Amino acid sequence: MAGAVSGCGLALGGTSRPGDAAPASSRVAPPLAQTTPLDDPRAWDGVAEAVIDAQVDPVSSDAVPRLPVTVTDAQGTEVTVTSADRILALDVYGTLARTVYDLGLGDRLVGRDVSTQFSPADQLPLVTQNGHDLAAEAILALDPTVILTDTSLGPWDVVLQLRDAGIPVVVLDSHRSLDDVAALTRSTAAALGVPEQGRELARRTQTRIDQAEQAIGRVAPASEADRLRTVFLYVRGDAGVYYLFGEESGADDLIDALGLYDVAEEIGWNGMKPVTDEAIVAAQPDLVVMMTKGLASAGGVEGLLERLPALANTPAGEHERFVTMADSQILGFGPDSAAVLNALAVAVYSPEALR
């Protein structure tokens, strides 16, 4: 991930200028409590990449599904699962597969989507094509006994085709936020016949999230006026895609948890919409949060500011102040949520710790 953003650096101190610093590193973020936060969260320039240790951490080494089990999925469909021997867990975030691993059933996964990139799942065969499109033939060739998915992947006709083939398909809630992590974990576990492990993983994840938020609360500015005005941009420069994520997108939840000022709420930006010059001018962000590959796809900071000239005339653009994180992690809201919060908080408040 270190090489994904070229020509971007990190400089500390109010007199630093964009481009003057040494390249930012991809060091895994240390615990926020072990860093020294800046006195002024605006006293740095450049790109800080938030990196986590994404190794799996199962709550059980001997989980045995109790099946058959019948569940009612997020669409109200009653699904009976009789075998969890060959699992496919597919969503645009990679969250479902990571949850299956942390439930202790990772050795039963037989394939993956393009967003499932943590080790050892990244060695599984892909069942998505052209980005996030489900490939029916690739899925059927793996002979899954159960498929967990949501509505973030398509085409929907493929899901119906899989059901017609007799495969139990459980459609889980596609909404992602910190408030939904525990519920998604329990729903995933229930569909696989390991409810006890689901409750344990949900408790562990929530405890870690609470601890991360407490640590952030100790360093984030108490006054709203002192908080960094922040926007979340979703960019795919090679496809000409430039979106600003607003309320109910998941990005708002992340910004709030980091003790930042969510500009999207102020300007009434809901959901995920194409960026406009008017929105950027109204937002005047101090900080831009992005996916690492998204920034790279626009040609780094220099390329992005050329493509979005209105952004260049904001505090974030003038100081090239960007925080990035791996595409498969930043909005996943799964078992890694606490680590994601910690790494982003270090990038925002103690960026020197990432050098």
PDB file of N, CA and C in Angstrom, residues 259-327:
ATOM      1  N   GLY A 259     -14.061  12.229  16.007  1.00  0.00           N
ATOM      2  CA  GLY A 259     -14.034  13.539  16.642  1.00  0.00           C
ATOM      3  C   GLY A 259     -13.785  14.658  15.652  1.00  0.00           C
ATOM      4  N   LEU A 260     -14.191  14.450  14.406  1.00  0.00           N
ATOM      5  CA  LEU A 260     -14.044  15.451  13.367  1.00  0.00           C
ATOM      6  C   LEU A 260     -15.379  16.143  13.121  1.00  0.00           C
ATOM      7  N   TYR A 261     -15.343  17.242  12.386  1.00  0.00           N
ATOM      8  CA  TYR A 261     -16.573  17.973  12.067  1.00  0.00           C
ATOM      9  C   TYR A 261     -17.067  17.504  10.709  1.00  0.00           C
ATOM     10  N   ASP A 262     -18.267  16.943  10.679  1.00  0.00           N
ATOM     11  CA  ASP A 262     -18.832  16.389   9.454  1.00  0.00           C
ATOM     12  C   ASP A 262     -19.477  17.501   8.644  1.00  0.00           C
ATOM     13  N   VAL A 263     -18.750  17.949   7.608  1.00  0.00           N
ATOM     14  CA  VAL A 263     -19.245  19.061   6.805  1.00  0.00           C
ATOM     15  C   VAL A 263     -20.483  18.656   6.004  1.00  0.00           C
ATOM     16  N   ALA A 264     -20.596  17.389   5.639  1.00  0.00           N
ATOM     17  CA  ALA A 264     -21.734  16.939   4.848  1.00  0.00           C
ATOM     18  C   ALA A 264     -23.052  17.247   5.547  1.00  0.00           C
ATOM     19  N   GLU A 265     -23.063  17.086   6.843  1.00  0.00           N
ATOM     20  CA  GLU A 265     -24.287  17.388   7.593  1.00  0.00           C
ATOM     21  C   GLU A 265     -24.598  18.875   7.519  1.00  0.00           C
ATOM     22  N   GLU A 266     -23.560  19.694   7.626  1.00  0.00           N
ATOM     23  CA  GLU A 266     -23.748  21.146   7.591  1.00  0.00           C
ATOM     24  C   GLU A 266     -24.333  21.622   6.263  1.00  0.00           C
ATOM     25  N   ILE A 267     -23.870  21.027   5.161  1.00  0.00           N
ATOM     26  CA  ILE A 267     -24.330  21.481   3.849  1.00  0.00           C
ATOM     27  C   ILE A 267     -25.523  20.670   3.332  1.00  0.00           C
ATOM     28  N   GLY A 268     -26.028  19.760   4.184  1.00  0.00           N
ATOM     29  CA  GLY A 268     -27.209  18.990   3.819  1.00  0.00           C
ATOM     30  C   GLY A 268     -26.973  17.986   2.720  1.00  0.00           C
ATOM     31  N   TRP A 269     -25.807  17.351   2.743  1.00  0.00           N
ATOM     32  CA  TRP A 269     -25.433  16.395   1.698  1.00  0.00           C
ATOM     33  C   TRP A 269     -25.796  14.993   2.166  1.00  0.00           C
ATOM     34  N   ASN A 270     -26.765  14.387   1.531  1.00  0.00           N
ATOM     35  CA  ASN A 270     -27.240  13.062   1.938  1.00  0.00           C
ATOM     36  C   ASN A 270     -26.800  11.995   0.947  1.00  0.00           C
ATOM     37  N   GLY A 271     -26.474  10.822   1.474  1.00  0.00           N
ATOM     38  CA  GLY A 271     -26.121   9.700   0.625  1.00  0.00           C
ATOM     39  C   GLY A 271     -24.814   9.903  -0.107  1.00  0.00           C
ATOM     40  N   MET A 272     -24.735   9.340  -1.323  1.00  0.00           N
ATOM     41  CA  MET A 272     -23.523   9.397  -2.128  1.00  0.00           C
ATOM     42  C   MET A 272     -23.856  10.050  -3.453  1.00  0.00           C
ATOM     43  N   LYS A 273     -23.298  11.239  -3.680  1.00  0.00           N
ATOM     44  CA  LYS A 273     -23.624  12.007  -4.875  1.00  0.00           C
ATOM     45  C   LYS A 273     -22.358  12.506  -5.550  1.00  0.00           C
ATOM     46  N   PRO A 274     -22.417  12.732  -6.869  1.00  0.00           N
ATOM     47  CA  PRO A 274     -21.254  13.284  -7.562  1.00  0.00           C
ATOM     48  C   PRO A 274     -20.827  14.619  -6.962  1.00  0.00           C
ATOM     49  N   VAL A 275     -19.524  14.817  -6.870  1.00  0.00           N
ATOM     50  CA  VAL A 275     -18.993  16.064  -6.328  1.00  0.00           C
ATOM     51  C   VAL A 275     -19.318  17.214  -7.268  1.00  0.00           C
ATOM     52  N   THR A 276     -19.673  18.361  -6.687  1.00  0.00           N
ATOM     53  CA  THR A 276     -19.849  19.587  -7.465  1.00  0.00           C
ATOM     54  C   THR A 276     -18.931  20.658  -6.899  1.00  0.00           C
ATOM     55  N   ASP A 277     -18.569  21.626  -7.751  1.00  0.00           N
ATOM     56  CA  ASP A 277     -17.747  22.734  -7.272  1.00  0.00           C
ATOM     57  C   ASP A 277     -18.451  23.472  -6.145  1.00  0.00           C
ATOM     58  N   GLU A 278     -19.766  23.614  -6.278  1.00  0.00           N
ATOM     59  CA  GLU A 278     -20.521  24.339  -5.256  1.00  0.00           C
ATOM     60  C   GLU A 278     -20.422  23.644  -3.896  1.00  0.00           C
ATOM     61  N   ALA A 279     -20.495  22.303  -3.915  1.00  0.00           N
ATOM     62  CA  ALA A 279     -20.413  21.560  -2.652  1.00  0.00           C
ATOM     63  C   ALA A 279     -19.039  21.715  -2.023  1.00  0.00           C
ATOM     64  N   ILE A 280     -17.988  21.640  -2.830  1.00  0.00           N
ATOM     65  CA  ILE A 280     -16.632  21.775  -2.300  1.00  0.00           C
ATOM     66  C   ILE A 280     -16.406  23.173  -1.739  1.00  0.00           C
ATOM     67  N   VAL A 281     -16.848  24.184  -2.468  1.00  0.00           N
ATOM     68  CA  VAL A 281     -16.684  25.562  -2.004  1.00  0.00           C
ATOM     69  C   VAL A 281     -17.440  25.768  -0.704  1.00  0.00           C
ATOM     70  N   ALA A 282     -18.655  25.207  -0.618  1.00  0.00           N
ATOM     71  CA  ALA A 282     -19.447  25.353   0.604  1.00  0.00           C
ATOM     72  C   ALA A 282     -18.818  24.594   1.766  1.00  0.00           C
ATOM     73  N   ALA A 283     -18.200  23.463   1.468  1.00  0.00           N
ATOM     74  CA  ALA A 283     -17.640  22.626   2.527  1.00  0.00           C
ATOM     75  C   ALA A 283     -16.390  23.225   3.137  1.00  0.00           C
ATOM     76  N   GLN A 284     -15.498  23.786   2.311  1.00  0.00           N
ATOM     77  CA  GLN A 284     -14.214  24.324   2.781  1.00  0.00           C
ATOM     78  C   GLN A 284     -13.551  23.384   3.793  1.00  0.00           C
ATOM     79  N   PRO A 285     -13.281  22.142   3.373  1.00  0.00           N
ATOM     80  CA  PRO A 285     -12.724  21.173   4.326  1.00  0.00           C
ATOM     81  C   PRO A 285     -11.284  21.489   4.736  1.00  0.00           C
ATOM     82  N   ASP A 286     -10.971  21.167   5.978  1.00  0.00           N
ATOM     83  CA  ASP A 286      -9.586  21.176   6.457  1.00  0.00           C
ATOM     84  C   ASP A 286      -8.899  19.853   6.139  1.00  0.00           C
ATOM     85  N   LEU A 287      -9.709  18.801   5.983  1.00  0.00           N
ATOM     86  CA  LEU A 287      -9.183  17.444   5.822  1.00  0.00           C
ATOM     87  C   LEU A 287     -10.067  16.675   4.852  1.00  0.00           C
ATOM     88  N   VAL A 288      -9.420  15.879   3.997  1.00  0.00           N
ATOM     89  CA  VAL A 288     -10.138  14.979   3.112  1.00  0.00           C
ATOM     90  C   VAL A 288      -9.756  13.556   3.478  1.00  0.00           C
ATOM     91  N   VAL A 289     -10.763  12.702   3.680  1.00  0.00           N
ATOM     92  CA  VAL A 289     -10.549  11.279   3.939  1.00  0.00           C
ATOM     93  C   VAL A 289     -10.921  10.522   2.672  1.00  0.00           C
ATOM     94  N   MET A 290     -10.054   9.580   2.282  1.00  0.00           N
ATOM     95  CA  MET A 290     -10.263   8.861   1.022  1.00  0.00           C
ATOM     96  C   MET A 290      -9.781   7.428   1.139  1.00  0.00           C
ATOM     97  N   MET A 291     -10.136   6.633   0.137  1.00  0.00           N
ATOM     98  CA  MET A 291      -9.554   5.312  -0.025  1.00  0.00           C
ATOM     99  C   MET A 291      -8.208   5.455  -0.737  1.00  0.00           C
ATOM    100  N   THR A 292      -7.237   4.651  -0.317  1.00  0.00           N
ATOM    101  CA  THR A 292      -5.881   4.780  -0.836  1.00  0.00           C
ATOM    102  C   THR A 292      -5.817   4.608  -2.348  1.00  0.00           C
ATOM    103  N   LYS A 293      -6.442   3.559  -2.866  1.00  0.00           N
ATOM    104  CA  LYS A 293      -6.406   3.338  -4.313  1.00  0.00           C
ATOM    105  C   LYS A 293      -7.200   4.401  -5.060  1.00  0.00           C
ATOM    106  N   GLY A 294      -8.186   4.977  -4.402  1.00  0.00           N
ATOM    107  CA  GLY A 294      -8.941   6.048  -5.033  1.00  0.00           C
ATOM    108  C   GLY A 294      -8.066   7.257  -5.307  1.00  0.00           C
ATOM    109  N   LEU A 295      -7.257   7.634  -4.332  1.00  0.00           N
ATOM    110  CA  LEU A 295      -6.353   8.755  -4.527  1.00  0.00           C
ATOM    111  C   LEU A 295      -5.329   8.431  -5.605  1.00  0.00           C
ATOM    112  N   ALA A 296      -4.817   7.222  -5.584  1.00  0.00           N
ATOM    113  CA  ALA A 296      -3.845   6.818  -6.593  1.00  0.00           C
ATOM    114  C   ALA A 296      -4.447   6.863  -7.993  1.00  0.00           C
ATOM    115  N   SER A 297      -5.726   6.484  -8.121  1.00  0.00           N
ATOM    116  CA  SER A 297      -6.369   6.437  -9.438  1.00  0.00           C
ATOM    117  C   SER A 297      -6.519   7.824 -10.056  1.00  0.00           C
ATOM    118  N   ALA A 298      -6.489   8.854  -9.229  1.00  0.00           N
ATOM    119  CA  ALA A 298      -6.596  10.224  -9.727  1.00  0.00           C
ATOM    120  C   ALA A 298      -5.233  10.839  -9.995  1.00  0.00           C
ATOM    121  N   GLY A 299      -4.170  10.059  -9.813  1.00  0.00           N
ATOM    122  CA  GLY A 299      -2.827  10.590 -10.009  1.00  0.00           C
ATOM    123  C   GLY A 299      -2.258  11.239  -8.767  1.00  0.00           C
ATOM    124  N   GLY A 300      -2.681  10.737  -7.580  1.00  0.00           N
ATOM    125  CA  GLY A 300      -2.195  11.315  -6.336  1.00  0.00           C
ATOM    126  C   GLY A 300      -2.837  12.663  -6.069  1.00  0.00           C
ATOM    127  N   VAL A 301      -2.321  13.365  -5.088  1.00  0.00           N
ATOM    128  CA  VAL A 301      -2.899  14.650  -4.701  1.00  0.00           C
ATOM    129  C   VAL A 301      -2.829  15.654  -5.849  1.00  0.00           C
ATOM    130  N   GLU A 302      -1.682  15.710  -6.518  1.00  0.00           N
ATOM    131  CA  GLU A 302      -1.530  16.668  -7.614  1.00  0.00           C
ATOM    132  C   GLU A 302      -2.574  16.433  -8.695  1.00  0.00           C
ATOM    133  N   GLY A 303      -2.760  15.167  -9.067  1.00  0.00           N
ATOM    134  CA  GLY A 303      -3.742  14.850 -10.088  1.00  0.00           C
ATOM    135  C   GLY A 303      -5.153  15.150  -9.638  1.00  0.00           C
ATOM    136  N   LEU A 304      -5.463  14.853  -8.381  1.00  0.00           N
ATOM    137  CA  LEU A 304      -6.813  15.090  -7.874  1.00  0.00           C
ATOM    138  C   LEU A 304      -7.135  16.580  -7.862  1.00  0.00           C
ATOM    139  N   LEU A 305      -6.170  17.396  -7.437  1.00  0.00           N
ATOM    140  CA  LEU A 305      -6.419  18.838  -7.386  1.00  0.00           C
ATOM    141  C   LEU A 305      -6.550  19.434  -8.785  1.00  0.00           C
ATOM    142  N   GLU A 306      -5.901  18.818  -9.763  1.00  0.00           N
ATOM    143  CA  GLU A 306      -6.078  19.268 -11.141  1.00  0.00           C
ATOM    144  C   GLU A 306      -7.479  18.919 -11.650  1.00  0.00           C
ATOM    145  N   ARG A 307      -7.966  17.756 -11.240  1.00  0.00           N
ATOM    146  CA  ARG A 307      -9.287  17.320 -11.698  1.00  0.00           C
ATOM    147  C   ARG A 307     -10.411  18.011 -10.937  1.00  0.00           C
ATOM    148  N   LEU A 308     -10.142  18.379  -9.689  1.00  0.00           N
ATOM    149  CA  LEU A 308     -11.136  19.079  -8.863  1.00  0.00           C
ATOM    150  C   LEU A 308     -10.531  20.414  -8.421  1.00  0.00           C
ATOM    151  N   PRO A 309     -10.434  21.386  -9.323  1.00  0.00           N
ATOM    152  CA  PRO A 309      -9.765  22.645  -8.971  1.00  0.00           C
ATOM    153  C   PRO A 309     -10.420  23.377  -7.809  1.00  0.00           C
ATOM    154  N   ALA A 310     -11.709  23.177  -7.600  1.00  0.00           N
ATOM    155  CA  ALA A 310     -12.357  23.834  -6.458  1.00  0.00           C
ATOM    156  C   ALA A 310     -11.764  23.345  -5.147  1.00  0.00           C
ATOM    157  N   LEU A 311     -11.339  22.075  -5.116  1.00  0.00           N
ATOM    158  CA  LEU A 311     -10.751  21.517  -3.903  1.00  0.00           C
ATOM    159  C   LEU A 311      -9.403  22.170  -3.597  1.00  0.00           C
ATOM    160  N   ALA A 312      -8.692  22.584  -4.648  1.00  0.00           N
ATOM    161  CA  ALA A 312      -7.379  23.209  -4.450  1.00  0.00           C
ATOM    162  C   ALA A 312      -7.493  24.519  -3.677  1.00  0.00           C
ATOM    163  N   ASN A 313      -8.666  25.137  -3.720  1.00  0.00           N
ATOM    164  CA  ASN A 313      -8.866  26.416  -3.048  1.00  0.00           C
ATOM    165  C   ASN A 313      -9.537  26.277  -1.695  1.00  0.00           C
ATOM    166  N   THR A 314      -9.338  25.139  -1.056  1.00  0.00           N
ATOM    167  CA  THR A 314      -9.829  24.904   0.301  1.00  0.00           C
ATOM    168  C   THR A 314      -8.624  24.682   1.210  1.00  0.00           C
ATOM    169  N   PRO A 315      -8.794  24.780   2.524  1.00  0.00           N
ATOM    170  CA  PRO A 315      -7.660  24.500   3.420  1.00  0.00           C
ATOM    171  C   PRO A 315      -7.065  23.117   3.206  1.00  0.00           C
ATOM    172  N   ALA A 316      -7.898  22.108   2.974  1.00  0.00           N
ATOM    173  CA  ALA A 316      -7.375  20.762   2.742  1.00  0.00           C
ATOM    174  C   ALA A 316      -6.538  20.725   1.475  1.00  0.00           C
ATOM    175  N   GLY A 317      -7.001  21.382   0.414  1.00  0.00           N
ATOM    176  CA  GLY A 317      -6.263  21.400  -0.837  1.00  0.00           C
ATOM    177  C   GLY A 317      -4.981  22.201  -0.754  1.00  0.00           C
ATOM    178  N   GLU A 318      -5.048  23.348  -0.114  1.00  0.00           N
ATOM    179  CA  GLU A 318      -3.864  24.201   0.012  1.00  0.00           C
ATOM    180  C   GLU A 318      -2.755  23.513   0.793  1.00  0.00           C
ATOM    181  N   HIS A 319      -3.132  22.731   1.792  1.00  0.00           N
ATOM    182  CA  HIS A 319      -2.138  22.024   2.616  1.00  0.00           C
ATOM    183  C   HIS A 319      -1.954  20.569   2.185  1.00  0.00           C
ATOM    184  N   GLU A 320      -2.694  20.171   1.140  1.00  0.00           N
ATOM    185  CA  GLU A 320      -2.649  18.783   0.679  1.00  0.00           C
ATOM    186  C   GLU A 320      -2.812  17.822   1.855  1.00  0.00           C
ATOM    187  N   ARG A 321      -3.787  18.154   2.710  1.00  0.00           N
ATOM    188  CA  ARG A 321      -3.983  17.391   3.945  1.00  0.00           C
ATOM    189  C   ARG A 321      -5.028  16.302   3.690  1.00  0.00           C
ATOM    190  N   PHE A 322      -4.523  15.072   3.502  1.00  0.00           N
ATOM    191  CA  PHE A 322      -5.361  13.930   3.181  1.00  0.00           C
ATOM    192  C   PHE A 322      -5.015  12.766   4.098  1.00  0.00           C
ATOM    193  N   VAL A 323      -6.046  12.030   4.515  1.00  0.00           N
ATOM    194  CA  VAL A 323      -5.865  10.761   5.224  1.00  0.00           C
ATOM    195  C   VAL A 323      -6.475   9.670   4.351  1.00  0.00           C
ATOM    196  N   THR A 324      -5.698   8.627   4.089  1.00  0.00           N
ATOM    197  CA  THR A 324      -6.196   7.534   3.264  1.00  0.00           C
ATOM    198  C   THR A 324      -6.107   6.213   4.014  1.00  0.00           C
ATOM    199  N   MET A 325      -6.903   5.259   3.553  1.00  0.00           N
ATOM    200  CA  MET A 325      -6.865   3.905   4.104  1.00  0.00           C
ATOM    201  C   MET A 325      -7.271   2.938   3.005  1.00  0.00           C
ATOM    202  N   ALA A 326      -6.836   1.697   3.140  1.00  0.00           N
ATOM    203  CA  ALA A 326      -7.127   0.673   2.135  1.00  0.00           C
ATOM    204  C   ALA A 326      -8.617   0.602   1.840  1.00  0.00           C
ATOM    205  N   ASP A 327      -8.928   0.469   0.553  1.00  0.00           N
ATOM    206  CA  ASP A 327     -10.317   0.442   0.106  1.00  0.00           C
ATOM    207  C   ASP A 327     -11.137  -0.646   0.791  1.00  0.00           C
TER     208      ASP A 327
END
